[in-house]
Steps between C-alpha positions, in 0.01 A plus 500: 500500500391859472610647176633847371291747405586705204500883586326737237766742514677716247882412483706804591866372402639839453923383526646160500652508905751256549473093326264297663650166611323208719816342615276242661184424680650685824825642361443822328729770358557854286782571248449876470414773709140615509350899581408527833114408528289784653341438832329727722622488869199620732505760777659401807245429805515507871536146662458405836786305624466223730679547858469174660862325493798652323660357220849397577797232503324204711703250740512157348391355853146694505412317184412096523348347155191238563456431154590474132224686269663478185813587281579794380766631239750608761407168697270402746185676671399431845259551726657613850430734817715793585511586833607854529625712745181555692483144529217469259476212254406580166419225249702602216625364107872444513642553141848326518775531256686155464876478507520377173307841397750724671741525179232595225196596757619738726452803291122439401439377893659836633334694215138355612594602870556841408213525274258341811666734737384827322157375457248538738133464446202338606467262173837410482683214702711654759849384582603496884857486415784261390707260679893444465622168636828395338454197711138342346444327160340815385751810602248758395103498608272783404207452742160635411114492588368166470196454290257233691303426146786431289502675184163571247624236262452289725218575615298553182606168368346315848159479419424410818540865577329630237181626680774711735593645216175650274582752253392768726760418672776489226334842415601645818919300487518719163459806669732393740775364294481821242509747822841322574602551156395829491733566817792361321437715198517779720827438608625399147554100584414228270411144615519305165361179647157602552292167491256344751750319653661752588187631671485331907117452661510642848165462592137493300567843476867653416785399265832611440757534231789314559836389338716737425814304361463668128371808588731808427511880610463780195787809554363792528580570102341189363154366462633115414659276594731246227694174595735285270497226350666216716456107455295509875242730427197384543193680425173435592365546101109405549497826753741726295386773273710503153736757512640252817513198271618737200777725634528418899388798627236559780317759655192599682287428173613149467436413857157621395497302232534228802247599690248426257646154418457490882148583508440259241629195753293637768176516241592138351566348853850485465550372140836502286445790304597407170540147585613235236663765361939532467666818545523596139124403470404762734748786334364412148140474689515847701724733237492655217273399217299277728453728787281188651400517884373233741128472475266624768426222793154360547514642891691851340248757536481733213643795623793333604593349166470833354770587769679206365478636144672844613761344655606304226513770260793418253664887531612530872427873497093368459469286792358691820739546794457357861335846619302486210323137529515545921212784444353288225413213712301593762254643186497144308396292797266266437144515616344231731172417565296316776195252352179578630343139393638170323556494170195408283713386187753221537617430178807467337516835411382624830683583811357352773454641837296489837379813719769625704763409247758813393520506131809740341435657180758437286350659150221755565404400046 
């Protein structure tokens, strides 16, 4: 079990927001109303959007499920092809919305095909479009890309697949995964579900960000986002920065705060962060006094723990946005190295290696 690490950091209390309460290990609430937290919301950038296939109300008979790939919170996900006007077939994920959802789901569903709709970038899962079918088990279907490596929770924890998967490799998914971030950010959405699986494998080389069923849109006069408290909230607390826990509210800085949890499953090889651990463990663990942070894993290279470290900062206002750590990346890479000749030492101590071998420094000390 990895545990916390305690944070030298001066405590900066300043006012008392709000009364802290842990209603339990996923159920969290606020009693009073906290100031506004200060976020900086970068510069809008150009994005090229895709052109192949519009995005539109699809006919239940172009769609025909194969199989079941899991269940969802709106009900179950399948794996299906779309044929589409042009005749093409498309392998695609079918997200359907059960029957029995359709009183207390429909909302959130519609509210994730909105957000999906206005999205549109290369590291985020696309949706094709949604189905209506009053007829079928599931009356509503949003129907998206199809990922054809599952998602990178799943992967990292078959080790099996490991050696497609070197830290190199996870190196290069971070960049990916903060430049669809970063693209959100710019258009003042928050995902608050960032988590590895949440990230889908497409091939060797790309990933994408996908489930958008508690993300939210910021006006144009706010920089957060802040729910209430309701018995079926459910938050996902080992990935949630403290002012979420505390007071409910979320904004770009606390899906930071996620993305470094994130990185910390990809480093570990998809461990539980803070495993062992119950909800109000982790909020006495991560908050005020403690201020303790997951500790750096053995395949983490240094740079990237630092990373870590920033986006964990306690204050919201000190944790680097998505524009920020997208140009910080590609400067902390880590270096790799091809051996000339076997290694002479085997010890314990000593990492072993023969010629030819690709070695990635992960602490130049």
């Amino acid at each position: 079990m990895f545990k916390g690490k305690k944070k030298n950091k001066k405590k900066q209390r300043g006012d008392v927001i709000g009364e802290k309460i842990m209603r339990s290990s996923s159920d969290v609430s606020s009693n009073r109303e906290e100031r506004p937290l200060p976020i900086t919301i970068s510069s809008p950038r150009r994005y090229t959007r895709q052109t192949s296939g519009s995005r539109h109300i699809i006919p239940a008979d172009q769609i025909e499920a194969i199989s079941t790939l899991g269940v969802g919170e709106f009900g179950i996900v399948q794996q299906g092809v779309w044929t589409n006007d042009n005749g093409q077939k498309i392998q695609v994920a079918i997200k359907c919305l059960s029957k029995e959802r359709m009183q207390t789901g429909i909302a959130d569903f519609l509210k994730e095909a909105t957000m999906m709709h206005t999205v549109d970038h290369d590291n985020i899962v696309r949706l094709y479009g949604v189905v209506l079918d009053s007829s079928s088990e599931a009356p509503l279907m949003l129907v998206t890309e199809l990922a054809p490596m599952r998602s990178l929770l799943e992967c990292l924890k078959d080790t099996s697949a490991h050696p497609n998967f070197p830290v190199t490799t996870l190196c290069e998914y971070a960049t990916q995964i903060a430049k669809g971030m970063e693209y959100l950010e710019t258009r003042r959405m928050i995902h608050r579900d960032l988590a590895a699986r949440n990230i889908l494998v497409f091939s060797k080389t790309k990933v994408k960000i996908s489930d958008f069923g508690m993300s939210r849109a910021l006006g144009l006069s706010r920089d957060y986002y802040q729910t209430n408290f309701n018995v079926n909230l459910k938050l996902p607390i080992a990935w949630c920065a403290p002012e979420c826990i505390n007071y409910l509210r979320f904004t770009t800085a606390s899906d930071v705060w996620a993305f470094g949890v994130t990185l910390w499953e990809m480093f570990s090889y998809g461990l539980q962060p803070w495993g062992g651990f119950s909800g109000q463990q982790i909020l006495e663990a991560i908050d005020e006094p403690n201020c303790r942070r997951l500790e750096q894993p053995d395949c983490c290279p240094k740079e990237f723990y630092g990373l870590m470290l920033k986006c964990w900062e306690n204050d919201p206002g000190r944790r680097p946005t998505f524009l920020e750590i997208a140009a910080m990346l590609p400067q902390i890479q880590p270096t790799t190295m091809t051996a000339e000749r076997d290694s002479s030492n085997t010890g314990k101590d000593f990492l072993v290696y023969s010629e030819g071998d690709v070695v990635t420094v992960l602490d130049r000390k």
